[in-house]
Short mmCIF file of C-alpha atoms and ligand atoms in Angstrom, two decimals:
data_model
loop_
_atom_site.label_atom_id
_atom_site.label_comp_id
_atom_site.label_asym_id
_atom_site.label_seq_id
_atom_site.Cartn_x
_atom_site.Cartn_y
_atom_site.Cartn_z
CA MET A 1 -61.91 3.28 26.45
CA SER A 2 -62.04 -0.44 27.58
CA LYS A 3 -62.58 -3.37 25.79
CA THR A 4 -66.23 -4.28 25.53
CA GLY A 5 -69.02 -6.77 24.49
CA ARG A 6 -69.51 -4.98 20.85
CA GLU A 7 -66.39 -4.18 19.01
CA ASP A 8 -65.50 -5.55 15.34
CA GLU A 9 -62.88 -8.26 14.38
CA THR A 10 -59.79 -6.00 15.23
CA GLY A 11 -61.18 -5.33 19.34
CA THR A 12 -61.59 -2.24 18.28
CA LEU A 13 -64.61 0.30 19.30
CA LEU A 14 -65.92 2.05 15.78
CA ARG A 15 -65.72 6.42 16.07
CA LEU A 16 -67.71 7.59 14.93
CA SER A 17 -66.99 9.34 11.57
CA THR A 18 -68.61 9.36 7.87
CA GLU A 19 -66.23 7.57 6.72
CA SER A 20 -67.49 4.40 9.59
CA LEU A 21 -71.31 5.02 9.10
CA PRO A 22 -70.94 2.38 7.44
CA ASN A 23 -69.71 -0.11 9.53
CA LEU A 24 -71.45 0.52 12.41
CA PRO A 25 -73.78 -1.83 13.93
CA LYS A 26 -76.89 -3.03 12.44
CA ASP A 27 -78.96 -2.03 15.53
CA VAL A 28 -77.83 1.09 14.71
CA ALA A 29 -79.66 3.96 12.74
CA ARG A 30 -77.48 6.00 11.25
CA PRO A 31 -78.44 9.05 7.95
CA LEU A 32 -79.15 7.34 5.01
CA TYR A 33 -78.84 9.97 2.16
CA ASP A 34 -75.86 12.19 1.11
CA ARG A 35 -75.22 14.69 3.10
CA ALA A 36 -72.60 15.84 0.96
CA ALA A 37 -75.56 17.53 -0.88
CA VAL A 38 -76.99 18.96 1.91
CA SER A 39 -76.57 22.96 2.16
CA PRO A 40 -77.01 24.84 5.41
CA GLY A 41 -80.34 26.68 6.50
CA ILE A 42 -80.08 26.38 9.94
CA VAL A 43 -77.19 27.77 12.63
CA HIS A 44 -78.49 27.35 16.29
CA LEU A 45 -76.81 28.85 18.80
CA GLY A 46 -76.02 26.93 21.79
CA LEU A 47 -74.88 23.25 21.24
CA GLY A 48 -75.91 21.84 24.65
CA ALA A 49 -77.73 18.51 24.37
CA PHE A 50 -81.19 19.58 24.40
CA CYS A 51 -81.35 20.68 20.17
CA ARG A 52 -78.96 17.77 19.30
CA ALA A 53 -82.18 15.25 21.23
CA HIS A 54 -84.78 17.74 19.93
CA LEU A 55 -83.96 20.81 16.83
CA ALA A 56 -81.16 18.11 14.88
CA VAL A 57 -83.13 15.43 15.16
CA TYR A 58 -86.31 16.93 13.47
CA THR A 59 -84.06 17.80 11.18
CA ASP A 60 -82.27 14.61 10.56
CA ASP A 61 -85.45 13.38 9.76
CA VAL A 62 -86.85 15.87 7.15
CA LEU A 63 -83.63 15.34 5.70
CA ALA A 64 -83.83 11.79 5.23
CA ALA A 65 -87.73 12.01 3.69
CA GLY A 66 -85.39 14.39 0.76
CA ALA A 67 -85.12 17.59 1.85
CA THR A 68 -81.87 19.11 0.91
CA ASP A 69 -81.19 22.36 1.77
CA TRP A 70 -81.94 22.71 5.64
CA GLY A 71 -78.71 21.66 7.79
CA ILE A 72 -77.63 23.16 10.20
CA ILE A 73 -74.46 24.65 12.02
CA GLY A 74 -74.22 25.05 15.36
CA VAL A 75 -72.42 27.22 17.36
CA ASP A 76 -71.66 27.35 20.45
CA LEU A 77 -71.94 30.55 22.68
CA LEU A 78 -70.04 29.66 25.57
CA SER A 79 -66.88 27.56 24.77
CA PRO A 80 -65.65 25.03 22.53
CA ALA A 81 -65.89 21.89 24.15
CA ILE A 82 -69.25 20.83 22.13
CA ARG A 83 -67.05 22.01 19.00
CA ASP A 84 -63.96 20.17 19.68
CA ALA A 85 -65.92 16.07 20.48
CA LEU A 86 -68.00 17.20 17.16
CA LYS A 87 -65.39 18.00 14.48
CA PRO A 88 -63.56 14.96 14.20
CA GLN A 89 -66.19 12.69 13.69
CA ASP A 90 -67.76 15.35 11.68
CA CYS A 91 -70.04 16.83 13.49
CA LEU A 92 -72.34 13.36 13.05
CA TYR A 93 -73.04 12.28 16.96
CA SER A 94 -75.57 9.51 18.39
CA VAL A 95 -78.26 9.91 20.50
CA PHE A 96 -79.07 7.98 23.57
CA SER A 97 -82.43 6.79 24.56
CA ARG A 98 -82.61 4.96 26.36
CA GLN A 99 -86.46 3.11 28.21
CA ALA A 100 -87.46 0.19 29.58
CA ASP A 101 -87.71 -2.27 26.75
CA GLY A 102 -84.71 -1.81 25.24
CA ASP A 103 -82.68 1.76 23.86
CA GLN A 104 -81.75 2.63 21.32
CA LEU A 105 -78.95 4.42 19.32
CA ARG A 106 -79.13 6.75 16.35
CA VAL A 107 -76.49 8.63 14.57
CA VAL A 108 -77.46 12.49 13.82
CA GLY A 109 -76.52 14.17 10.22
CA SER A 110 -77.83 17.35 10.10
CA MET A 111 -75.66 18.83 11.96
CA LEU A 112 -73.27 20.51 9.34
CA ASP A 113 -70.85 21.40 10.93
CA ALA A 114 -69.76 22.82 14.91
CA LEU A 115 -68.44 26.75 15.70
CA ALA A 116 -67.82 27.97 19.51
CA LEU A 117 -68.25 32.22 19.53
CA PRO A 118 -65.46 33.66 20.33
CA GLU A 119 -63.17 32.35 17.92
CA ASP A 120 -65.48 31.65 14.91
CA LEU A 121 -67.37 34.21 15.26
CA GLY A 122 -66.92 36.42 12.38
CA ARG A 123 -67.49 32.61 10.37
CA ALA A 124 -70.27 32.11 12.89
CA LEU A 125 -71.66 36.32 11.57
CA ALA A 126 -70.76 35.67 8.18
CA LEU A 127 -73.14 32.30 7.77
CA MET A 128 -75.86 34.78 9.55
CA ILE A 129 -75.48 37.08 6.66
CA ASP A 130 -76.07 33.56 4.28
CA PRO A 131 -78.72 34.23 2.27
CA ARG A 132 -79.02 30.30 2.49
CA THR A 133 -79.58 30.73 5.91
CA ARG A 134 -83.47 31.27 6.94
CA ILE A 135 -83.59 30.32 9.91
CA VAL A 136 -81.73 31.45 13.02
CA THR A 137 -83.17 29.06 15.94
CA LEU A 138 -81.00 29.17 19.51
CA THR A 139 -81.27 27.07 23.06
CA VAL A 140 -78.89 28.20 25.04
CA THR A 141 -81.83 28.20 28.22
CA GLU A 142 -83.34 31.22 30.20
CA LYS A 143 -80.34 32.43 31.42
CA GLY A 144 -79.29 33.31 28.36
CA TYR A 145 -81.44 35.83 26.88
CA CYS A 146 -80.57 37.87 29.94
CA GLN A 147 -83.24 38.79 31.51
CA ASP A 148 -85.48 39.95 34.49
CA ALA A 149 -86.58 36.88 35.17
CA ALA A 150 -90.21 38.14 36.33
CA THR A 151 -90.37 41.19 34.02
CA GLY A 152 -88.76 39.17 30.91
CA ALA A 153 -87.87 42.68 30.62
CA LEU A 154 -83.78 42.89 29.18
CA ASP A 155 -81.55 43.27 32.44
CA GLU A 156 -79.50 46.52 31.71
CA SER A 157 -77.54 45.04 34.46
CA ASN A 158 -76.06 42.27 32.87
CA ALA A 159 -72.41 42.50 32.73
CA VAL A 160 -72.55 39.98 29.31
CA ILE A 161 -75.31 43.17 27.87
CA LYS A 162 -73.30 45.93 28.68
CA ALA A 163 -70.34 45.19 27.15
CA ASP A 164 -72.32 43.88 24.21
CA LEU A 165 -73.06 47.52 24.51
CA ALA A 166 -69.59 49.46 23.91
CA ASN A 167 -68.48 46.95 21.34
CA ARG A 168 -71.60 45.94 20.04
CA THR A 169 -69.53 44.99 16.87
CA ALA A 170 -67.58 41.52 18.45
CA PRO A 171 -70.88 40.40 20.41
CA ARG A 172 -70.93 37.62 23.13
CA SER A 173 -74.92 37.74 24.46
CA VAL A 174 -77.71 36.29 22.53
CA PRO A 175 -79.76 39.49 21.73
CA GLY A 176 -75.99 40.46 21.18
CA VAL A 177 -75.65 38.28 18.04
CA LEU A 178 -78.75 38.75 17.57
CA THR A 179 -78.54 42.24 16.63
CA GLU A 180 -75.15 42.13 14.36
CA ALA A 181 -76.30 39.92 12.80
CA ILE A 182 -79.28 41.21 11.41
CA ARG A 183 -77.35 45.06 11.27
CA LEU A 184 -74.85 42.79 8.75
CA ARG A 185 -78.05 41.33 7.08
CA ARG A 186 -79.39 44.80 6.30
CA GLN A 187 -77.07 45.89 5.65
CA ALA A 188 -76.59 43.15 2.82
CA GLY A 189 -79.63 43.91 0.99
CA VAL A 190 -80.78 40.24 2.41
CA PRO A 191 -84.32 39.46 4.58
CA PRO A 192 -84.18 38.86 7.93
CA PHE A 193 -83.75 35.03 9.09
CA THR A 194 -86.60 34.20 11.03
CA VAL A 195 -85.68 33.81 15.18
CA LEU A 196 -86.84 30.20 16.34
CA VAL A 197 -86.52 29.95 20.34
CA CYS A 198 -86.25 26.62 21.76
CA ASP A 199 -85.49 27.65 25.33
CA ASN A 200 -88.62 27.25 28.60
CA LEU A 201 -89.13 30.08 28.63
CA PRO A 202 -92.83 31.59 28.60
CA GLN A 203 -93.87 33.08 24.50
CA ASN A 204 -90.51 32.24 24.64
CA GLY A 205 -90.32 34.42 20.64
CA THR A 206 -92.32 37.48 22.27
CA THR A 207 -89.89 37.36 25.05
CA ALA A 208 -86.76 37.09 22.76
CA ARG A 209 -88.47 39.05 19.96
CA ARG A 210 -88.58 42.03 23.16
CA ILE A 211 -85.35 41.86 23.97
CA VAL A 212 -83.48 42.03 20.26
CA ILE A 213 -85.26 44.73 20.04
CA ARG A 214 -84.82 46.60 23.21
CA PHE A 215 -81.10 45.20 23.09
CA ALA A 216 -80.65 47.47 19.17
CA GLU A 217 -82.50 49.82 20.40
CA LEU A 218 -80.00 51.62 22.64
CA ILE A 219 -77.23 50.87 19.91
CA ASP A 220 -80.11 52.38 16.59
CA PRO A 221 -83.52 53.55 17.47
CA GLU A 222 -83.38 52.78 14.21
CA LEU A 223 -82.09 49.47 13.61
CA SER A 224 -84.41 48.46 16.70
CA ARG A 225 -87.60 49.55 14.36
CA PHE A 226 -86.47 47.80 11.49
CA ILE A 227 -86.13 44.45 13.62
CA ALA A 228 -89.96 45.11 15.41
CA GLU A 229 -91.31 45.49 11.52
CA ASN A 230 -89.73 42.67 10.30
CA VAL A 231 -88.48 40.18 11.90
CA ALA A 232 -90.22 37.10 13.08
CA PHE A 233 -90.28 35.37 16.12
CA PRO A 234 -92.10 32.49 15.96
CA CYS A 235 -93.70 31.35 19.77
CA THR A 236 -92.32 27.62 20.33
CA MET A 237 -93.47 24.55 22.88
CA VAL A 238 -90.04 22.22 23.11
CA ASP A 239 -89.74 18.36 24.64
CA ARG A 240 -87.76 15.99 25.81
CA ILE A 241 -85.72 14.94 28.79
CA THR A 242 -82.33 15.31 27.92
CA PRO A 243 -79.63 14.95 30.88
CA ALA A 244 -75.92 15.95 30.88
CA THR A 245 -74.61 13.71 28.90
CA ARG A 246 -71.65 11.65 31.02
CA ASP A 247 -68.81 9.04 30.32
CA GLU A 248 -71.08 6.95 32.11
CA ASP A 249 -73.22 7.41 28.93
CA ARG A 250 -70.18 6.84 26.24
CA ALA A 251 -69.50 3.68 27.87
CA ALA A 252 -72.96 1.94 28.05
CA ILE A 253 -72.74 3.38 24.34
CA ALA A 254 -69.58 1.67 23.44
CA ASP A 255 -70.06 -1.23 25.45
CA GLY A 256 -73.95 -1.45 24.03
CA PHE A 257 -73.19 -1.46 20.13
CA GLY A 258 -69.09 -0.51 19.57
CA VAL A 259 -69.99 2.65 18.60
CA ALA A 260 -67.46 5.50 20.65
CA ASP A 261 -68.75 9.11 20.84
CA ALA A 262 -66.88 11.36 22.06
CA TRP A 263 -70.61 13.21 22.78
CA PRO A 264 -73.38 11.88 22.36
CA VAL A 265 -76.53 12.01 24.10
CA VAL A 266 -78.93 10.42 25.88
CA CYS A 267 -82.74 11.22 26.53
CA GLU A 268 -85.99 9.77 26.43
CA PRO A 269 -87.88 7.92 22.95
CA PHE A 270 -90.41 11.14 23.75
CA ARG A 271 -90.70 14.45 21.71
CA GLN A 272 -92.53 16.31 21.62
CA TRP A 273 -92.75 20.20 19.39
CA ALA A 274 -95.30 22.94 19.18
CA ILE A 275 -94.52 25.15 16.50
CA GLU A 276 -96.23 28.55 15.01
CA ASP A 277 -96.41 28.58 11.67
CA ASN A 278 -94.84 32.53 10.93
CA PHE A 279 -91.72 31.88 9.05
CA PRO A 280 -90.96 34.44 6.38
CA LEU A 281 -88.39 32.73 4.24
CA GLY A 282 -89.84 29.01 4.89
CA ARG A 283 -89.05 26.44 6.88
CA PRO A 284 -88.40 22.52 6.80
CA ARG A 285 -91.88 20.27 6.65
CA TRP A 286 -91.00 19.52 10.01
CA GLU A 287 -94.67 18.42 10.20
CA ASP A 288 -94.03 15.20 8.30
CA VAL A 289 -92.66 14.06 11.20
CA GLY A 290 -93.51 14.98 14.22
CA ALA A 291 -94.39 19.06 14.73
CA LEU A 292 -97.22 20.30 15.32
CA LEU A 293 -97.61 23.69 13.45
CA VAL A 294 -100.73 25.75 15.18
CA GLU A 295 -101.51 28.86 15.43
CA ASP A 296 -101.64 29.30 19.45
CA VAL A 297 -98.42 27.89 20.87
CA HIS A 298 -99.91 29.84 23.76
CA PRO A 299 -101.53 26.62 25.88
CA PHE A 300 -99.23 24.30 24.86
CA GLU A 301 -96.34 26.26 26.56
CA LEU A 302 -98.11 26.86 29.77
CA MET A 303 -99.12 22.98 29.53
CA LYS A 304 -95.51 22.34 29.29
CA LEU A 305 -93.88 25.00 31.59
CA ARG A 306 -95.60 24.54 34.64
CA CYS A 307 -97.08 20.41 34.29
CA LEU A 308 -93.42 19.48 33.33
CA ASN A 309 -91.55 21.24 34.55
CA GLY A 310 -92.90 22.98 37.57
CA ALA A 311 -93.10 19.27 38.81
CA HIS A 312 -89.18 18.41 38.02
CA SER A 313 -88.50 21.82 39.97
CA THR A 314 -90.48 21.23 42.72
CA LEU A 315 -88.81 17.62 42.73
CA ALA A 316 -85.57 18.69 42.99
CA TYR A 317 -85.02 21.86 45.68
CA LEU A 318 -87.26 18.32 47.62
CA SER A 319 -84.24 15.96 46.71
CA VAL A 320 -81.55 18.09 47.11
CA VAL A 321 -82.13 18.75 49.96
CA THR A 322 -83.24 15.42 50.76
CA GLY A 323 -80.05 13.02 49.06
CA VAL A 324 -82.52 12.25 46.67
CA GLU A 325 -79.83 11.86 43.27
CA THR A 326 -81.99 11.87 40.41
CA ILE A 327 -86.01 12.55 38.70
CA ALA A 328 -86.38 8.89 38.57
CA GLU A 329 -85.47 8.17 42.31
CA ALA A 330 -88.03 11.47 43.93
CA MET A 331 -91.10 10.57 41.63
CA GLY A 332 -90.93 6.76 42.67
CA ASP A 333 -90.84 8.08 46.10
CA GLU A 334 -95.07 7.54 48.26
CA GLN A 335 -94.69 11.39 49.96
CA PHE A 336 -93.07 12.91 46.91
CA ARG A 337 -95.28 11.38 44.00
CA ALA A 338 -98.00 12.63 46.28
CA VAL A 339 -96.94 16.38 46.98
CA ILE A 340 -96.63 16.11 42.02
CA HIS A 341 -100.31 14.58 42.41
CA ARG A 342 -101.81 17.68 44.16
CA LEU A 343 -99.20 19.94 42.60
CA TRP A 344 -100.76 19.43 39.11
CA THR A 345 -104.73 18.60 40.15
CA GLU A 346 -104.95 21.84 42.83
CA ASP A 347 -102.80 24.25 41.53
CA LEU A 348 -101.37 24.30 38.18
CA ILE A 349 -104.46 21.70 35.71
CA PRO A 350 -107.04 25.12 37.35
CA THR A 351 -104.47 27.54 35.83
CA LEU A 352 -104.74 26.16 31.88
CA PRO A 353 -106.70 27.06 29.02
CA PRO A 354 -107.81 23.97 27.30
CA VAL A 355 -104.95 22.81 24.93
CA PRO A 356 -106.49 21.52 21.67
CA GLY A 357 -106.44 18.41 20.78
CA THR A 358 -105.34 17.10 24.36
CA ASP A 359 -105.84 15.66 27.84
CA VAL A 360 -104.09 17.45 30.27
CA THR A 361 -104.58 15.39 33.52
CA ALA A 362 -104.00 12.14 30.68
CA TYR A 363 -100.58 14.17 29.76
CA THR A 364 -100.27 14.28 33.63
CA VAL A 365 -100.14 10.43 33.58
CA ALA A 366 -97.23 10.39 31.01
CA LEU A 367 -96.07 12.42 32.55
CA GLU A 368 -95.65 10.40 35.27
CA GLU A 369 -94.56 7.17 33.80
CA ARG A 370 -91.39 9.58 31.86
CA PHE A 371 -90.61 10.28 35.28
CA LEU A 372 -89.14 6.81 36.21
CA ASN A 373 -87.60 5.38 33.36
CA PRO A 374 -84.84 4.58 35.18
CA GLY A 375 -82.30 4.26 32.17
CA VAL A 376 -83.22 7.73 31.90
CA ARG A 377 -80.63 9.50 34.90
CA HIS A 378 -81.29 13.10 35.32
CA ARG A 379 -79.27 14.68 38.13
CA THR A 380 -81.78 16.82 40.86
CA LEU A 381 -79.40 18.39 40.80
CA GLN A 382 -78.96 19.66 37.57
CA ILE A 383 -82.07 21.21 38.29
CA SER A 384 -82.60 22.69 40.38
CA SER A 385 -79.61 25.13 38.95
CA ASP A 386 -80.69 28.78 38.18
CA GLY A 387 -83.86 28.24 39.58
CA SER A 388 -84.01 32.27 39.87
CA GLN A 389 -85.02 31.66 36.09
CA LYS A 390 -87.05 28.59 36.62
CA LEU A 391 -89.00 29.71 40.09
CA PRO A 392 -91.09 32.90 37.88
CA PRO A 393 -91.75 30.88 34.80
CA ARG A 394 -92.89 27.57 36.33
CA LEU A 395 -94.07 28.39 39.30
CA LEU A 396 -95.21 31.96 40.43
CA GLU A 397 -96.79 32.58 37.45
CA PRO A 398 -99.68 30.49 38.25
CA ALA A 399 -99.72 30.85 41.88
CA LEU A 400 -100.47 34.34 41.14
CA SER A 401 -103.36 33.11 38.54
CA ARG A 402 -104.67 31.07 41.62
CA LEU A 403 -104.25 33.29 44.16
CA ARG A 404 -106.39 36.25 41.25
CA ALA A 405 -108.96 33.12 41.88
CA GLY A 406 -109.03 33.33 45.42
CA ALA A 407 -107.09 29.82 46.05
CA GLN A 408 -104.32 29.47 48.05
CA PRO A 409 -102.13 27.18 46.00
CA GLN A 410 -100.29 24.98 48.52
CA ALA A 411 -98.94 22.90 46.92
CA ILE A 412 -96.54 25.86 45.82
CA VAL A 413 -95.72 27.07 48.55
CA LEU A 414 -94.08 24.20 49.48
CA ALA A 415 -92.09 24.16 46.91
CA VAL A 416 -91.21 28.19 46.96
CA ALA A 417 -90.30 27.00 50.41
CA ALA A 418 -88.06 24.58 49.90
CA TRP A 419 -86.37 26.52 46.54
CA MET A 420 -85.64 29.08 49.30
CA ARG A 421 -84.15 26.22 52.50
CA PHE A 422 -82.40 24.82 49.26
CA THR A 423 -80.21 28.68 49.41
CA VAL A 424 -78.89 27.22 52.14
CA GLY A 425 -76.18 25.12 50.45
CA VAL A 426 -76.35 22.04 52.74
CA ASN A 427 -78.51 19.10 52.57
CA GLU A 428 -79.71 17.51 55.18
CA ARG A 429 -76.74 14.46 55.65
CA LYS A 430 -75.70 17.74 56.01
CA GLU A 431 -73.70 17.49 52.68
CA ALA A 432 -72.76 20.44 50.56
CA TYR A 433 -74.24 21.37 47.15
CA GLU A 434 -73.78 23.62 44.89
CA ILE A 435 -76.23 26.08 44.30
CA ALA A 436 -75.83 26.99 40.20
CA ASP A 437 -77.81 30.39 39.11
CA PRO A 438 -76.53 33.71 37.84
CA LEU A 439 -77.65 34.91 41.15
CA ALA A 440 -75.87 32.29 43.32
CA ALA A 441 -73.63 34.88 44.72
CA ARG A 442 -76.58 35.97 46.49
CA LEU A 443 -78.28 33.61 47.59
CA ARG A 444 -75.79 31.45 48.63
CA LEU A 445 -75.34 34.88 50.97
CA ILE A 446 -78.38 34.58 52.57
CA GLY A 447 -78.42 31.25 52.81
CA GLN A 448 -75.50 31.12 54.76
CA GLN A 449 -76.52 34.20 56.95
CA ASN A 450 -80.27 33.71 57.60
CA GLY A 451 -80.36 28.91 57.62
CA HIS A 452 -81.20 29.47 60.66
CA ASP A 453 -84.67 31.84 60.73
CA ALA A 454 -87.14 30.73 58.16
CA LYS A 455 -88.42 34.77 58.65
CA LEU A 456 -85.59 36.83 58.16
CA LEU A 457 -84.26 33.89 54.94
CA ALA A 458 -87.75 34.27 53.52
CA ALA A 459 -87.79 38.09 53.73
CA GLU A 460 -83.86 38.13 52.94
CA LEU A 461 -85.65 36.30 48.93
CA PHE A 462 -88.83 37.73 48.60
CA ALA A 463 -87.20 40.59 48.50
CA ILE A 464 -84.97 39.84 45.57
CA THR A 465 -87.14 41.54 42.39
CA ASP A 466 -86.03 39.99 40.09
CA ILE A 467 -87.96 36.62 41.12
CA PHE A 468 -90.85 37.88 43.20
CA PRO A 469 -92.74 40.39 41.45
CA PRO A 470 -95.05 42.95 44.31
CA GLU A 471 -98.17 41.67 42.76
CA LEU A 472 -97.19 38.02 44.37
CA LEU A 473 -96.03 39.36 47.91
CA GLY A 474 -98.85 41.29 48.22
CA PHE A 475 -101.13 38.76 48.92
CA GLY A 476 -99.46 38.23 52.42
CA GLY A 477 -100.95 35.14 52.94
CA PHE A 478 -99.02 33.42 50.81
CA CYS A 479 -95.96 35.06 51.79
CA GLU A 480 -96.59 33.63 55.32
CA ALA A 481 -97.92 29.69 54.60
CA VAL A 482 -94.22 30.34 52.69
CA GLU A 483 -91.80 31.23 55.83
CA LYS A 484 -94.32 29.31 57.38
CA THR A 485 -93.09 25.79 55.73
CA LEU A 486 -89.74 27.05 55.32
CA HIS A 487 -89.90 27.56 58.97
CA SER A 488 -90.87 23.78 59.46
CA LEU A 489 -88.15 22.38 56.98
CA LEU A 490 -85.28 24.19 58.56
CA THR A 491 -86.24 22.31 62.17
CA LYS A 492 -88.41 19.99 61.66
CA GLY A 493 -86.92 18.53 58.26
CA THR A 494 -89.14 17.63 54.90
CA ARG A 495 -89.94 14.41 56.24
CA ALA A 496 -91.76 15.47 58.80
CA THR A 497 -93.52 18.58 57.05
CA LEU A 498 -94.32 16.42 54.00
CA THR A 499 -96.10 14.04 56.13
CA ALA A 500 -98.21 17.38 57.76
CA PHE A 501 -98.35 18.20 54.37
CA LEU A 502 -100.27 15.02 52.66
CA GLY A 503 -101.43 14.43 56.32
C1 LIG B 1 -85.45 20.86 33.40
C2 LIG B 1 -85.88 20.78 31.86
O1 LIG B 1 -83.64 21.25 33.42
C3 LIG B 1 -84.65 21.27 34.07
O2 LIG B 1 -84.93 22.71 34.45
O3 LIG B 1 -87.19 20.57 34.23
O4 LIG B 1 -84.58 20.28 31.02
C4 LIG B 1 -86.49 19.83 30.88
O5 LIG B 1 -85.83 18.68 30.94
C5 LIG B 1 -87.03 19.90 29.84
O6 LIG B 1 -87.73 21.07 29.59
C6 LIG B 1 -88.01 18.89 29.30
O7 LIG B 1 -88.31 18.42 27.62
#
């Protein structure tokens, strides 16, 4: 690492660890509680940036307030990389919250240990069976649930699901791991943990429940009934903009604070968490540290999934195709901003039920500021990933709701056409970009073969039933409008299409 302005007197950076904690610069917040006295209460699946900026921060606050039995054990299902970065620093890591009036660095202590599958499967399952573990939390992204995005049912043709069904004691998938852990726990006579989903899925707890019950049914119908009757899957709405960590962020933390952290997380200052209060074995007092414990999460979740994530996806496809790199730049673009305003006011806000204690218009005004935060370099290409999973809840469900009400959701038409244009894989500057998606191979092929013809391209993409529900396709006017907009995007380009759209 380079020499920095904030090294200690010996000229070295302080690598995060229990030992170095007291020596960190004064302006770095850190856990002041005794981590050695904290026992695990939560096993978390999916060790990416988001949970470390959200769940682990709320839980760190609960531990700071005096709780000692809600430490987190993080388990990554895909790669040992984060485990290997965190363990040498005693699983301490920093949260770099960026804002115009000053960046803040905070070291989080709630993560007690980090594991990775498949190497650590035995330990992960043993911890999930441990009676001290009362909650299993998840951030595994939309596709981690192995669902058919259009119906929300378990995708039984998914290769990982097939492998887990054939070998249920060595699971790799989320439904496989949860089902095996619940089975072993039951066998050991320990009451089931609560499953707390923290991903951007509609009715996320209910969706995960449906998927796990179906997975279990395929191996043991009796176990499936047990899960249906005994395991709680509360729904949540989670929110904090947390882009993937870059080397520049590590360098900024080293330069600005003199701290060496192998895998920090960068995020905005804002955070929000609405949780359905259904935890048979108890939970941390997250409400004392800013979370909303509510009876019904659904209105919060619809507002967030549609207004925040729907706008993100719309900006992402318009941006990738035109070569705009970050959300802050996209939101600063006059045309894109005007599209998002129309998306919010005409197509999304009218689909929302009242959200307790919330003025939805004010929520979107605040969103605009959040998107414009220049410190959070949220790459549009990152958000463009997994569109086949993201489009249905973010944009297609509200489209259906407007169509049923007799209205044509024109900004959503534009967003869907932009996604279709995105499948071509080459931007308007003739540069290729990556299409990351569970359906990437299929999307790429369709995009490459039909990119010259909006009619063919739209028809091939609309035919993907995992994305587009039959009811939506039944609204012929919607499909025609998408095709027409796509034709304009392909032949006249994005700017001219937006000028006409906004005209
Ligand atoms: C984003 C989300 O990557 C995406 O698709 O829309 O990660 C978004 O930043 C978070 O949901 C914010 O809470």
